[in-house]
C-alpha positions as YAML, in Angstrom:
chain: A
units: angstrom
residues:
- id: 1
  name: UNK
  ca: [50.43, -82.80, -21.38]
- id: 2
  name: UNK
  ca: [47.54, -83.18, -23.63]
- id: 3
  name: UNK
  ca: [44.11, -82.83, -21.72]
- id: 4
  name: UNK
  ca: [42.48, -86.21, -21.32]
- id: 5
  name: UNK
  ca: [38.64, -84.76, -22.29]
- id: 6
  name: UNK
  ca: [38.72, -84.42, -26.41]
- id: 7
  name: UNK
  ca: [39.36, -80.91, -27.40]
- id: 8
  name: UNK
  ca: [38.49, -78.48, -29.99]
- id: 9
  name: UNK
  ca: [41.02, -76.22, -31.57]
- id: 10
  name: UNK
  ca: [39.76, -73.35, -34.17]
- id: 11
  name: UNK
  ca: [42.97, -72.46, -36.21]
- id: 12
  name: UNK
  ca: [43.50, -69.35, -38.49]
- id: 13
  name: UNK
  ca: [44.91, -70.28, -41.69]
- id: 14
  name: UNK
  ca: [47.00, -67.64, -43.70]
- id: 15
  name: UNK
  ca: [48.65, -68.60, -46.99]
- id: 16
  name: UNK
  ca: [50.01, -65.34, -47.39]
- id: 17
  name: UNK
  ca: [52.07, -64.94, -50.89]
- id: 18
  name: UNK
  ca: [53.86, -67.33, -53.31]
- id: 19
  name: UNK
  ca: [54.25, -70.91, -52.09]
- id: 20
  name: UNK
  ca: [52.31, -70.08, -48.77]
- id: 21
  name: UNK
  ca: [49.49, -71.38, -50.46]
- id: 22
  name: UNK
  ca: [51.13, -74.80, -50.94]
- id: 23
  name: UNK
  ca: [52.48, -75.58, -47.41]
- id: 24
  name: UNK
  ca: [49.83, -73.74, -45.13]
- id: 25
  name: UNK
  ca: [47.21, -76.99, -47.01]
- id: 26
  name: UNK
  ca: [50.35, -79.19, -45.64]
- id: 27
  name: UNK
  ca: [49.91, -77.71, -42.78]
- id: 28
  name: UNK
  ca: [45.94, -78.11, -42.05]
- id: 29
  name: UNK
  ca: [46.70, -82.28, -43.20]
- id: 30
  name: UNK
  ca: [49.25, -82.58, -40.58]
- id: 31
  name: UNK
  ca: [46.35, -81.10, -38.18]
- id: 32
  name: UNK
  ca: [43.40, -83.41, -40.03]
- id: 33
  name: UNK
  ca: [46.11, -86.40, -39.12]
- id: 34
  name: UNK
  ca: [46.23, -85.40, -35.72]
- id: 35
  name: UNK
  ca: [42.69, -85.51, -35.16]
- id: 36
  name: UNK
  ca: [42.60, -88.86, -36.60]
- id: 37
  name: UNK
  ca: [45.38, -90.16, -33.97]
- id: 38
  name: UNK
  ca: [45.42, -88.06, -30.74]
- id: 39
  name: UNK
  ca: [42.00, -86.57, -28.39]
- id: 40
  name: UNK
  ca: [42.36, -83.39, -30.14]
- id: 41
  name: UNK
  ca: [39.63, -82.10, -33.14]
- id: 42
  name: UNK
  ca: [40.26, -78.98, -35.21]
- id: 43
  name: UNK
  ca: [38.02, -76.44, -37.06]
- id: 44
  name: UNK
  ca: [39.56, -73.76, -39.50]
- id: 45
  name: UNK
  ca: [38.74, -70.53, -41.00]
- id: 46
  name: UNK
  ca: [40.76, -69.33, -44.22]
- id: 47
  name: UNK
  ca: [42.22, -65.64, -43.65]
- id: 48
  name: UNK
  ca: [43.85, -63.18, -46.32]
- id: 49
  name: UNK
  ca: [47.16, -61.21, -45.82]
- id: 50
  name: UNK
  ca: [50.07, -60.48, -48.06]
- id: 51
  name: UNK
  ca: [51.04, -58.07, -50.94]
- id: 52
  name: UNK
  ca: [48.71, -60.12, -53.35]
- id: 53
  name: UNK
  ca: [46.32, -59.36, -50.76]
- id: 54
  name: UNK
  ca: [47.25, -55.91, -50.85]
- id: 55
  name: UNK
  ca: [47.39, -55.93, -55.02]
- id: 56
  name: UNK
  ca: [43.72, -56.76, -54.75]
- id: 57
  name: UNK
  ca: [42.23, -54.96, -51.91]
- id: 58
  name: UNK
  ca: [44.53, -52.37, -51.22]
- id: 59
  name: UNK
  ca: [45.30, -53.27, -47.47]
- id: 60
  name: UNK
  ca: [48.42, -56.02, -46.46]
- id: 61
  name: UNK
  ca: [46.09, -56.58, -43.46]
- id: 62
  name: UNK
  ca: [42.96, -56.89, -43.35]
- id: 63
  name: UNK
  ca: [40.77, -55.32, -40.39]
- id: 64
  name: UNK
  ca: [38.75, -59.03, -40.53]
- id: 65
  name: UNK
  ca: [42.18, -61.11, -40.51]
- id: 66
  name: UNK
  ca: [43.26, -59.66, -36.99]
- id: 67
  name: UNK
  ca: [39.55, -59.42, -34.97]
- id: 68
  name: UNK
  ca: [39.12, -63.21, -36.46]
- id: 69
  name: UNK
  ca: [42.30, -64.21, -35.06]
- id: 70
  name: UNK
  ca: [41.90, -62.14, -31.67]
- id: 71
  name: UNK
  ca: [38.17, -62.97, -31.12]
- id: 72
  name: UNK
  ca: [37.18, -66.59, -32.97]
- id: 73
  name: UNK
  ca: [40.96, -68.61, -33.01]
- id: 74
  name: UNK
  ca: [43.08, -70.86, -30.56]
- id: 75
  name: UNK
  ca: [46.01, -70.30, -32.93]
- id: 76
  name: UNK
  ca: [47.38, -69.68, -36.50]
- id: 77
  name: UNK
  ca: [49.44, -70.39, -39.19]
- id: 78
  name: UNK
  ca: [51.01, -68.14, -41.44]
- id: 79
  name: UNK
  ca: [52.61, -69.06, -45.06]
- id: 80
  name: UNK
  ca: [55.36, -66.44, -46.69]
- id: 81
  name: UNK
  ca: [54.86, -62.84, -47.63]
- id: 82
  name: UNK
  ca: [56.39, -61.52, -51.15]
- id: 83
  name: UNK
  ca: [57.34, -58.02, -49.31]
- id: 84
  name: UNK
  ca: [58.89, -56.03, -52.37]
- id: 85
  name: UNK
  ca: [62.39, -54.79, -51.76]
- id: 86
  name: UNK
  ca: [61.50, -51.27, -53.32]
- id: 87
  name: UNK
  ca: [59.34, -49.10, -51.39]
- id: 88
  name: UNK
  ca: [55.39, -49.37, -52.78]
- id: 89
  name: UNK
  ca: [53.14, -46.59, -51.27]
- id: 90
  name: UNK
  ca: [51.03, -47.68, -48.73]
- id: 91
  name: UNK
  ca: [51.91, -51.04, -48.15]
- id: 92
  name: UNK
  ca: [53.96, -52.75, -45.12]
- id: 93
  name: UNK
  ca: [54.66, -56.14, -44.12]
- id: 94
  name: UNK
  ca: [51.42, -57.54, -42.66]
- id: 95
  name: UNK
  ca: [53.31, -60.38, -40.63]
- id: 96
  name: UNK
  ca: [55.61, -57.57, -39.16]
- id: 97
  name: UNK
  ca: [52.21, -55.68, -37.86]
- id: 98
  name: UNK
  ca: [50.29, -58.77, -36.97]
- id: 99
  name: UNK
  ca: [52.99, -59.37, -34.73]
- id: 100
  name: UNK
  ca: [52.72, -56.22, -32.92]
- id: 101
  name: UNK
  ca: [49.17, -55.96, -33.26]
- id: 102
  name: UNK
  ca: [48.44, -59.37, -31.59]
- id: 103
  name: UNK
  ca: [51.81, -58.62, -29.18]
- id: 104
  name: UNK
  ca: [53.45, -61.79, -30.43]
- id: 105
  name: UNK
  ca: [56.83, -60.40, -28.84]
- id: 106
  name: UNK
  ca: [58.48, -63.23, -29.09]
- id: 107
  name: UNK
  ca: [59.84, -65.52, -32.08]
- id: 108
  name: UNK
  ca: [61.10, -68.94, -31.81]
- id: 109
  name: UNK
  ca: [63.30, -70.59, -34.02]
- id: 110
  name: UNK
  ca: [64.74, -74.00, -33.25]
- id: 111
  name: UNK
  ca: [67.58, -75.22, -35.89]
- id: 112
  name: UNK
  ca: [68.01, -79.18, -35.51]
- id: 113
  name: UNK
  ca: [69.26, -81.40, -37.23]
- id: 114
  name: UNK
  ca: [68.42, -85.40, -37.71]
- id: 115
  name: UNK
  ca: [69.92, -87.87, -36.10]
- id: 116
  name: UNK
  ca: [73.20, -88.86, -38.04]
- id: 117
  name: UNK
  ca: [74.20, -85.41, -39.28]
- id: 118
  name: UNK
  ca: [77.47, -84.64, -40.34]
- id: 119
  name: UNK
  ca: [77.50, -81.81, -38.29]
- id: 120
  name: UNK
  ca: [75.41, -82.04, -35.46]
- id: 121
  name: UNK
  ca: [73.19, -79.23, -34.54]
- id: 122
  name: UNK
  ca: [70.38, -78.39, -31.57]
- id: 123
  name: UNK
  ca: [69.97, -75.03, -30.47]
- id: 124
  name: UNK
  ca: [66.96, -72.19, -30.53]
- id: 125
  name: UNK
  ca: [67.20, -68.79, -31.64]
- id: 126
  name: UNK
  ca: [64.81, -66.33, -29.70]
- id: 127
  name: UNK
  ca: [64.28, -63.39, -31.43]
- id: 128
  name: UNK
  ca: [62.59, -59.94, -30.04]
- id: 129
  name: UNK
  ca: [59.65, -59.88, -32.38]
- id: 130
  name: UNK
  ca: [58.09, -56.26, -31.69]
- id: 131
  name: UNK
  ca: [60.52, -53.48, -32.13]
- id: 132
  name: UNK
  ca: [64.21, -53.05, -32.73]
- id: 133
  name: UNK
  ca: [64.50, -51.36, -36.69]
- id: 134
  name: UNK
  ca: [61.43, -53.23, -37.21]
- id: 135
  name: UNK
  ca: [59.17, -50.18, -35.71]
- id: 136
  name: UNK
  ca: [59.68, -49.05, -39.37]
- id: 137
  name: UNK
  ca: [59.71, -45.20, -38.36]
- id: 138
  name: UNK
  ca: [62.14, -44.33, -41.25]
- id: 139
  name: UNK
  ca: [62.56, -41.12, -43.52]
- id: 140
  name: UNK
  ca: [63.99, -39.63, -45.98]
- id: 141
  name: UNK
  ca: [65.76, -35.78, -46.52]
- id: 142
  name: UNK
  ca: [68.02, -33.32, -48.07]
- id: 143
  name: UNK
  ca: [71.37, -32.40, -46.25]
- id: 144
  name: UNK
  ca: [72.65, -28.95, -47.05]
- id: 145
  name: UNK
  ca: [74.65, -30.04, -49.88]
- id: 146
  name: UNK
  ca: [71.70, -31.41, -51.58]
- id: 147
  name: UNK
  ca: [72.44, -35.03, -51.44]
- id: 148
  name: UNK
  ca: [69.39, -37.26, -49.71]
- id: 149
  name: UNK
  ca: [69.93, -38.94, -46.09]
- id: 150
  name: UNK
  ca: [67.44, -42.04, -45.51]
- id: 151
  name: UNK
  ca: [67.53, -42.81, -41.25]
- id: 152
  name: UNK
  ca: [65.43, -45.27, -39.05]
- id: 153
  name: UNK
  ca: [65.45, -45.22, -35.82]
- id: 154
  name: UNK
  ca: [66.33, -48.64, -33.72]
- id: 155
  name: UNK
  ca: [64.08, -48.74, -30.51]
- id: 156
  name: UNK
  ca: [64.97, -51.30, -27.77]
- id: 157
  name: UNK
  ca: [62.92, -51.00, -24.70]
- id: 158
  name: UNK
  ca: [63.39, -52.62, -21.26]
- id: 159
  name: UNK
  ca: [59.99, -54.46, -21.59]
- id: 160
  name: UNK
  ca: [60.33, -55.71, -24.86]
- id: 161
  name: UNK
  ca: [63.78, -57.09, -23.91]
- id: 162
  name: UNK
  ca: [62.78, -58.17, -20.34]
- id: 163
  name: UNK
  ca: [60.26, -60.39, -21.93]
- id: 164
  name: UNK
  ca: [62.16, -61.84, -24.54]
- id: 165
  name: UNK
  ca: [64.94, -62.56, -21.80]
- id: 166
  name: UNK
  ca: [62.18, -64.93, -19.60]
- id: 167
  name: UNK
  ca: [61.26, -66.70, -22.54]
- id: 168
  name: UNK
  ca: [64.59, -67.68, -23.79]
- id: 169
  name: UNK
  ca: [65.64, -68.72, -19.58]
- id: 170
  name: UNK
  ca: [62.37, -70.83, -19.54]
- id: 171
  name: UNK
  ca: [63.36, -72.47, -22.79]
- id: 172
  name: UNK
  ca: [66.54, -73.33, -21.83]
- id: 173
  name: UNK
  ca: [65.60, -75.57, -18.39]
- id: 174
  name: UNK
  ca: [62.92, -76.41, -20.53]
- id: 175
  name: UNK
  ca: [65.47, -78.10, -23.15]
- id: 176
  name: UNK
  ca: [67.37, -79.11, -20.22]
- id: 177
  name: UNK
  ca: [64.28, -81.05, -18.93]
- id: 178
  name: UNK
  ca: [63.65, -83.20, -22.02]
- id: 179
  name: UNK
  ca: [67.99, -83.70, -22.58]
- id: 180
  name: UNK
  ca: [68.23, -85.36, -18.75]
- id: 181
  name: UNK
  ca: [70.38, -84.36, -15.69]
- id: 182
  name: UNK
  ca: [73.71, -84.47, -17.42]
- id: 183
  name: UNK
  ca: [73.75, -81.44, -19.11]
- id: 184
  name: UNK
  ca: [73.81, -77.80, -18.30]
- id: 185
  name: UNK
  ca: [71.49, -74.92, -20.00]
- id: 186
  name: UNK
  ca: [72.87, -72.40, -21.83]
- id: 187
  name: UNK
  ca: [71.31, -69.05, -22.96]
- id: 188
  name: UNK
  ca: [73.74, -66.78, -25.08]
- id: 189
  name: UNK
  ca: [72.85, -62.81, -25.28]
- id: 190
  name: UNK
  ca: [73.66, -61.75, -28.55]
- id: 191
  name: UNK
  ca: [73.59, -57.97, -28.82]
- id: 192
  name: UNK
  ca: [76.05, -55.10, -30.68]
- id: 193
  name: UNK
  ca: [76.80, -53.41, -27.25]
- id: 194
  name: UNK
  ca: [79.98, -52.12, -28.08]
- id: 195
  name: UNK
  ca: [79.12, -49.94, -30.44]
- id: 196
  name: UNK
  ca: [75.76, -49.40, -29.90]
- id: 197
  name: UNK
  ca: [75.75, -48.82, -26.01]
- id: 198
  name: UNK
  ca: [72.37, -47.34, -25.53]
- id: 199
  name: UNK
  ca: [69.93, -49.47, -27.57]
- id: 200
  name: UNK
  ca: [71.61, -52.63, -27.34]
- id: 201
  name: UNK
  ca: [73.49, -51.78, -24.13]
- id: 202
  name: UNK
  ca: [69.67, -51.50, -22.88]
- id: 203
  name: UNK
  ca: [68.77, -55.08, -24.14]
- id: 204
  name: UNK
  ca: [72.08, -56.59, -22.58]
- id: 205
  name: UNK
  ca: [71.50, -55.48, -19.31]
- id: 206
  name: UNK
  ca: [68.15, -56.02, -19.33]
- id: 207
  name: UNK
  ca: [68.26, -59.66, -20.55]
- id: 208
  name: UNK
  ca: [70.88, -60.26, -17.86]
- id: 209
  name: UNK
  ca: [68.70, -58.52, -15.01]
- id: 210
  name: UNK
  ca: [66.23, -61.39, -15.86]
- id: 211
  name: UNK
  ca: [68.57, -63.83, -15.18]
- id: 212
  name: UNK
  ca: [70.60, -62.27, -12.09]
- id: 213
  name: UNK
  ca: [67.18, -61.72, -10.29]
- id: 214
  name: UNK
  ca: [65.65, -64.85, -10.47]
- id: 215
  name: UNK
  ca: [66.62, -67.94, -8.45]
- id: 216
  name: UNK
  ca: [64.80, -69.99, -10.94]
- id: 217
  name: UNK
  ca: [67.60, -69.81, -13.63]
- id: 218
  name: UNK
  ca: [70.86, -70.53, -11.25]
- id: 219
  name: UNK
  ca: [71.32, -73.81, -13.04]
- id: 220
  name: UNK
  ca: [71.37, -71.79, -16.38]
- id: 221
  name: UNK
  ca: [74.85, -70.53, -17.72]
- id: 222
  name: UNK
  ca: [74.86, -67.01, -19.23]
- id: 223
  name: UNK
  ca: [76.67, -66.20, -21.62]
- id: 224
  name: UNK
  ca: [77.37, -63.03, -24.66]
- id: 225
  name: UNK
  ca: [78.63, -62.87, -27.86]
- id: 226
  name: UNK
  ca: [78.85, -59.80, -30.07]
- id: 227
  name: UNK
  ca: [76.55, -60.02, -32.75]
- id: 228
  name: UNK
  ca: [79.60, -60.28, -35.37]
- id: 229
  name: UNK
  ca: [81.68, -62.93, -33.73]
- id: 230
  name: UNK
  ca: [78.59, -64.92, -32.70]
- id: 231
  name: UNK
  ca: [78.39, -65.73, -36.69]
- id: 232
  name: UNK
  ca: [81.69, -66.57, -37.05]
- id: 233
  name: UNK
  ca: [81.25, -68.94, -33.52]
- id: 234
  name: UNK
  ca: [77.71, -70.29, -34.89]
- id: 235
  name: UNK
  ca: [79.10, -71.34, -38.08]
- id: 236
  name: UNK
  ca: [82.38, -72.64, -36.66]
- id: 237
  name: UNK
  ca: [81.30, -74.35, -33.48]
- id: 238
  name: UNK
  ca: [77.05, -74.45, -33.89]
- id: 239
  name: UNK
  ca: [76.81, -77.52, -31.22]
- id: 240
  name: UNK
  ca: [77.97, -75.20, -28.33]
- id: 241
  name: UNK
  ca: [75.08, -73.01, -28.62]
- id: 242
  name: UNK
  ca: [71.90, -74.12, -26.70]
- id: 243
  name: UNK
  ca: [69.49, -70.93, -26.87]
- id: 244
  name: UNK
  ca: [70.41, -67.63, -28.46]
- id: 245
  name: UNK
  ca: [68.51, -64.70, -27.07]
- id: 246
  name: UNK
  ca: [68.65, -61.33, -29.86]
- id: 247
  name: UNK
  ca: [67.15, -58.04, -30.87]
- id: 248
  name: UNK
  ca: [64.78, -58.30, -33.99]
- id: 249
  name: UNK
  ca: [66.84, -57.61, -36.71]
- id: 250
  name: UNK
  ca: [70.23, -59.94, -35.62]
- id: 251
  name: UNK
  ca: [67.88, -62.74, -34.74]
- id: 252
  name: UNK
  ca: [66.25, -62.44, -38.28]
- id: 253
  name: UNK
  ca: [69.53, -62.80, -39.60]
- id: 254
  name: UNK
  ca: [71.18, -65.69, -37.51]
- id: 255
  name: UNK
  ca: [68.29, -67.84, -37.61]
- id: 256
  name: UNK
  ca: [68.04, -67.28, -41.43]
- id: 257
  name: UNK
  ca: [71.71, -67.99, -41.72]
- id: 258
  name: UNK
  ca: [71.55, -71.14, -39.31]
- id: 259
  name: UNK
  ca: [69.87, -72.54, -42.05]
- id: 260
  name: UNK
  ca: [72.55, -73.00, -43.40]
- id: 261
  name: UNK
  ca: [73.72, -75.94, -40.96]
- id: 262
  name: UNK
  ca: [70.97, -78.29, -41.30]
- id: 263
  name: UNK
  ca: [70.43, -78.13, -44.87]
- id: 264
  name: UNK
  ca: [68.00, -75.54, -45.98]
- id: 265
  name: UNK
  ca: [65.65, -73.16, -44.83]
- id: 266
  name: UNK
  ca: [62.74, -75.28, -46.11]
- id: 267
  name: UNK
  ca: [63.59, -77.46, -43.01]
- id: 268
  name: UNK
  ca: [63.13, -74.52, -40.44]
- id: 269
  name: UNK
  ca: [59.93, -73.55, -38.22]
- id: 270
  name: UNK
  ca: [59.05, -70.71, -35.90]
- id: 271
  name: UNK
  ca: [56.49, -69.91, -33.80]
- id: 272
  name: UNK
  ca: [55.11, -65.95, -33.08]
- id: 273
  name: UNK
  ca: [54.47, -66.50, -29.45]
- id: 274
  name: UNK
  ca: [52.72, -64.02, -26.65]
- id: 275
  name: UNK
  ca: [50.74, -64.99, -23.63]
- id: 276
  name: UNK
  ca: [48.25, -67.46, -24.85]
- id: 277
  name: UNK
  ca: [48.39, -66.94, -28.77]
- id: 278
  name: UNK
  ca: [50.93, -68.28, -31.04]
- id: 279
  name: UNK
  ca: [51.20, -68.16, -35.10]
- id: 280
  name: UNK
  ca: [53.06, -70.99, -36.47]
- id: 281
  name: UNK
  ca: [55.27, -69.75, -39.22]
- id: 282
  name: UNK
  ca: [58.00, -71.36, -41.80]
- id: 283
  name: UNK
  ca: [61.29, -69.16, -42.12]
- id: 284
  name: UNK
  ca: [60.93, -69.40, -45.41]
- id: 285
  name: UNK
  ca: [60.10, -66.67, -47.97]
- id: 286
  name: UNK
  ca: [57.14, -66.63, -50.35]
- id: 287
  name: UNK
  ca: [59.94, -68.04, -53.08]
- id: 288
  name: UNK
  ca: [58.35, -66.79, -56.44]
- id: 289
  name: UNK
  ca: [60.87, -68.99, -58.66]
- id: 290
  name: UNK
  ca: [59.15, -72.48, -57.69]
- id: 291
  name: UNK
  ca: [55.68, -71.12, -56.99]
- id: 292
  name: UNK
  ca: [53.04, -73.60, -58.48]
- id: 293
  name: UNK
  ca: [55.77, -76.40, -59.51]
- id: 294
  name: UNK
  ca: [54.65, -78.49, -56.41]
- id: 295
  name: UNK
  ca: [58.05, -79.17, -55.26]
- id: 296
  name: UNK
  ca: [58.04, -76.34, -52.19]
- id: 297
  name: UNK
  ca: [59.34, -77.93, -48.87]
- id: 298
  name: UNK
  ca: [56.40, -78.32, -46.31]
- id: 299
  name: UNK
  ca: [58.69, -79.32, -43.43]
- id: 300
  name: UNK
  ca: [59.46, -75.94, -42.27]
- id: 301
  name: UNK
  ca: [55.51, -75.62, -42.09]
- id: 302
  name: UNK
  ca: [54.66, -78.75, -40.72]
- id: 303
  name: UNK
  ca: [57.66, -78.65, -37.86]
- id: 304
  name: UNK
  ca: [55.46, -74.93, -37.08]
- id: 305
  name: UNK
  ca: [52.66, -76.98, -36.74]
- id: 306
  name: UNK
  ca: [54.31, -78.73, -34.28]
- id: 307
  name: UNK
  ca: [55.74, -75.46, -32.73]
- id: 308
  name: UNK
  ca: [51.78, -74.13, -32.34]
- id: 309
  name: UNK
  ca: [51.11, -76.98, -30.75]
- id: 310
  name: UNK
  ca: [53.48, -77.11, -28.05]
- id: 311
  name: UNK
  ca: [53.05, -73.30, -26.87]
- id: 312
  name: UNK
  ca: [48.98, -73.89, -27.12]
- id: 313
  name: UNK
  ca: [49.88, -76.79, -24.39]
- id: 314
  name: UNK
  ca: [49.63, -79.76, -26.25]
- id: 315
  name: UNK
  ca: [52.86, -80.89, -26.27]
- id: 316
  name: UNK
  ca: [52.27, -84.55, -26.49]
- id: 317
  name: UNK
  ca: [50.66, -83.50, -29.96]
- id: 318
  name: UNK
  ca: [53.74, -81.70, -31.03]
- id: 319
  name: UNK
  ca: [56.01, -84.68, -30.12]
- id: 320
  name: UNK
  ca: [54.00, -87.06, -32.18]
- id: 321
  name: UNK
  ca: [54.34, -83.74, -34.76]
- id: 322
  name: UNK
  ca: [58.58, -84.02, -35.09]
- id: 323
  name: UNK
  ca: [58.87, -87.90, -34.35]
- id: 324
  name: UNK
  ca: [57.35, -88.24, -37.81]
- id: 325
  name: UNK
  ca: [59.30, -85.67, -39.44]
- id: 326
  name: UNK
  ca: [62.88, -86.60, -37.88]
- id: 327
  name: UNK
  ca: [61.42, -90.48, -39.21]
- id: 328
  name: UNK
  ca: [60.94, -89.01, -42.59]
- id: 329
  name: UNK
  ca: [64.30, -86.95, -42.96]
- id: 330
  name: UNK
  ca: [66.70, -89.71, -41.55]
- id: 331
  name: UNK
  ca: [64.96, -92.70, -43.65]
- id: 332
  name: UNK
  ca: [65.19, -90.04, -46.99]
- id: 333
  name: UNK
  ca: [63.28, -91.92, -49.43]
- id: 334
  name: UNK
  ca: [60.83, -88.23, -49.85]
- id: 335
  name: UNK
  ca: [63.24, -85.11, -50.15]
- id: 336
  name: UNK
  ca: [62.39, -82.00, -51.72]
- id: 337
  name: UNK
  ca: [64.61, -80.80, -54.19]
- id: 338
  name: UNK
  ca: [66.23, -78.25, -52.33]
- id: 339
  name: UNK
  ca: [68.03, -81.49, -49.82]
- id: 340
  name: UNK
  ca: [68.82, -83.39, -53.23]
- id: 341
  name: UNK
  ca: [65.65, -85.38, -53.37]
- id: 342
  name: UNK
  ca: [62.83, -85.67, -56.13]
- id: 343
  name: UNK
  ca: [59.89, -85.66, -53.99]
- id: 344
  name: UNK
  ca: [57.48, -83.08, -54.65]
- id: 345
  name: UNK
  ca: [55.36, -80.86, -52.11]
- id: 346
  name: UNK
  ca: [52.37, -83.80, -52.15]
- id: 347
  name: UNK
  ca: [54.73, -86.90, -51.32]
- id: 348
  name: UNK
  ca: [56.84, -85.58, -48.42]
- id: 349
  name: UNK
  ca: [53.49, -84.46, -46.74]
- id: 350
  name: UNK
  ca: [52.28, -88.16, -47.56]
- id: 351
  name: UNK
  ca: [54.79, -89.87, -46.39]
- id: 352
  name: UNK
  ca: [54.83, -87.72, -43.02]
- id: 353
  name: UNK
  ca: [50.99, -88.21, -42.26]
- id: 354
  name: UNK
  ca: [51.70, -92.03, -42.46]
- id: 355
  name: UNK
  ca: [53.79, -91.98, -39.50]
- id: 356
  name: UNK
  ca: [51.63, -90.10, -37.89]
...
C-alpha cells in the first residue's frame, strides 16, 4: 500500500538500442502522470547501455550506468538491446550482465489478456535470471579430425534455483490473494530433468524443497511439466497455468512464445527483480525494421512501469498503472499496428495517461 507521506522516487532510465528510445520516453510520461494523480514524485537520470553504446564507446556497459543505478536510483527501466547474432569481439549483452551485476535473479513475466478475449489468458512466467547457459562461458576447438566443436556449459546452482522457487510460491498466494477464496494457486516447475538429470535435476528438486519445507505454501498446488510438453500444454490449454517457475534459457523462450496468446509481444512486461531493486523491462527486442516510424508499441513498457512499481511497494500505483491500460486495450479505439490498429507510438501513450 502506497505510503501516506508524499514520496520521492529517483528512476534510471535506459533506452538501450532501436525503439528503446521511443517507449522508455512512454515510460517516464506514464511516471510524470503518476505524479500528477497519486502522493508519489519522481526524479530521473538518463543512462547509456547497448551495442550502439558499445559502437561508440567501446563498452555495452558502462562502469557509470551500474554505480548510478546501485548508489543514486530507487529503480530502472530498461528499453531493448540490438545484441548481434554473430559473435563481435568484445562485446556482450549489457542487460544479461546488469542482471548479474545488480543480482536481479529473478525475472517476471505476466502474460494477460483483456477482459473479453477469445482465449482467455492469466498466468506469470518466472524465469531464473542469473545463470543457466546464460553464464556465457562458451568456446570453441579442433577435434582430432580437424572439424571445430563450439560447447557452453549450463550451470544451475541450488541458490540460484532456491531463490527463484520462493519468488514464484510468494507470487502465486499472492495472485491467489487479489483472485478471492475460490480458487487454488498453482506453481508449475518447468525443467528438462529427464534428460538433463544433473543441472536441471538440481533445479527440480531444489524448487520443490522450497515448497515441501515451508508451511507457508500448503495451500499452493505443485506441479511439473517437461520443458517440451509444457509448450505443447501452454499453447493448447494456457488458462490452466497460474505461475510457471524455469531455468533462464526455457523461461526466455516460453514467455517469448506466450506472446503469442495475447496478441503480440508489444503487449508484454517484465520486471528484473532482487531484494530491493527492480528494472522494469518490455520483452520486446530493439526491432530495427520500425525504428523511428513512431508506431512501436509502448504497452509492454508502460505495463513494466507498472511491474517496477509494484515490487518497489507501491502497488496501489501499479494498479492505477494496468486499470488504464486494460481500459485502453478493451475500448480499442488506439492500437498499434502490430494488434491491427493505426495508432502510432504518441496516441496509445495519450490515450493511456488520460485515464490515468
Amino acid at each position: 500500500m502506497a505510503s501516506a507521506i508524499a514520496r520521492t522516487l529517483r528512476i534510471g532510465l535506459i533506452p538501450g538500442d532501436g525503439i528503446g528510445r521511443e517507449v522508455i520516453p512512454a515510460g517516464r510520461q506514464i511516471l510524470e502522470a503518476l505524479s500528477r494523480t497519486t502522493n508519489l514524485k519522481f526524479s530521473f537520470v538518463d543512462l547509456e547501455a547497448g551495442f550502439e553504446t558499445f559502437q561508440r564507446t567501446g563498452t555495452a556497459l558502462p562502469e557509470k550506468t551500474v554505480e548510478v543505478l546501485k548508489q543514486e536510483c530507487d529503480g530502472a527501466l530498461f528499453g531493448a538491446v540490438s545484441s548481434p547474432s554473430t559473435k563481435v569481439e568484445g562485446y556482450s549483452s549489457p542487460i544479461v550482465a546488469l542482471r548479474k551485476r545488480l543480482d536481479l535473479y529473478a525475472n517476471v513475466r505476466p502474460v494477460k489478456s483483456v477482459k473479453g478475449a477469445a482465449i482467455p489468458v492469466d498466468l506469470v512466467i518466472v524465469r531464473e535470471n542469473t545463470e543457466d547457459l546464460y553464464v556465457k562461458e562458451e568456446r570453441t576447438f579442433t577435434a582430432p579430425d580437424g572439424t571445430k566443436v563450439a560447447e557452453a556449459i549450463k550451470r544451475i546452482t541450488e541458490r540460484a534455483s532456491t531463490r527463484i522457487g520462493k519468488i514464484a510460491f510468494e507470487l502465486a498466494l499472492k495472485r491467489s490473494a487479489l483472485r478471492g477464496p475460490t480458487t487454488t494457486p498453482l506453481v508449475t516447475i518447468t525443467h528438462k530433468s529427464n534428460v538433463l538429470s544433473q543441472t536441471d535435476g538440481l533445479f527440480r528438486e531444489s524448487v520443490r524443497a522450497v515448497y515441501t519445507s515451508n508451511p507457508a505454501y500448503a495451500s499452493v498446488r505443485c506441479e511439473e511439466q517437461i520443458v517440451d510438453s509444457m509448450v505443447y500444454k501452454l499453447f493448447r490449454e494456457p488458462g490452466y497455468f497460474d505461475v510457471v517457475v524455469a531455468p533462464n534459457l526455457y523461461g526466455d523462450i516460453l514467455s517469448d512464445g506466450a506472446a503469442a496468446l495475447v496478441g503480440s509481444l508489444g503487449l508484454v512486461p517484465s520486471a528484473n527483480v532482487g531484494d530491493g531493486f527492480a528494472i522494469g523491462e518490455p520483452c520486446h527486442g530493439s526491432a530495427p525494421d520500425i525504428m523511428g516510424k513512431g508506431i512501436a508499441n509502448p504497452i509492454a513498457t508502460i505495463r513494466s512501469v507498472g511491474l517496477m512499481l509494484e515490487f518497489m511497494g507501491e502497488t496501489e500505483a501499479a494498479a492505477k498503472v494496468y486499470s488504464a491500460v486494460d481500459a485502453s486495450l478493451v475500448e480499442g479505439r488506439y492500437l498499434s499496428p502490430d494488434l491491427g490498429g493505426t495508432a502510432g507510438t504518441k496516441e496509445v501513450v495519450d490515450d493511456v495517461v488520460r485515464r490515468l
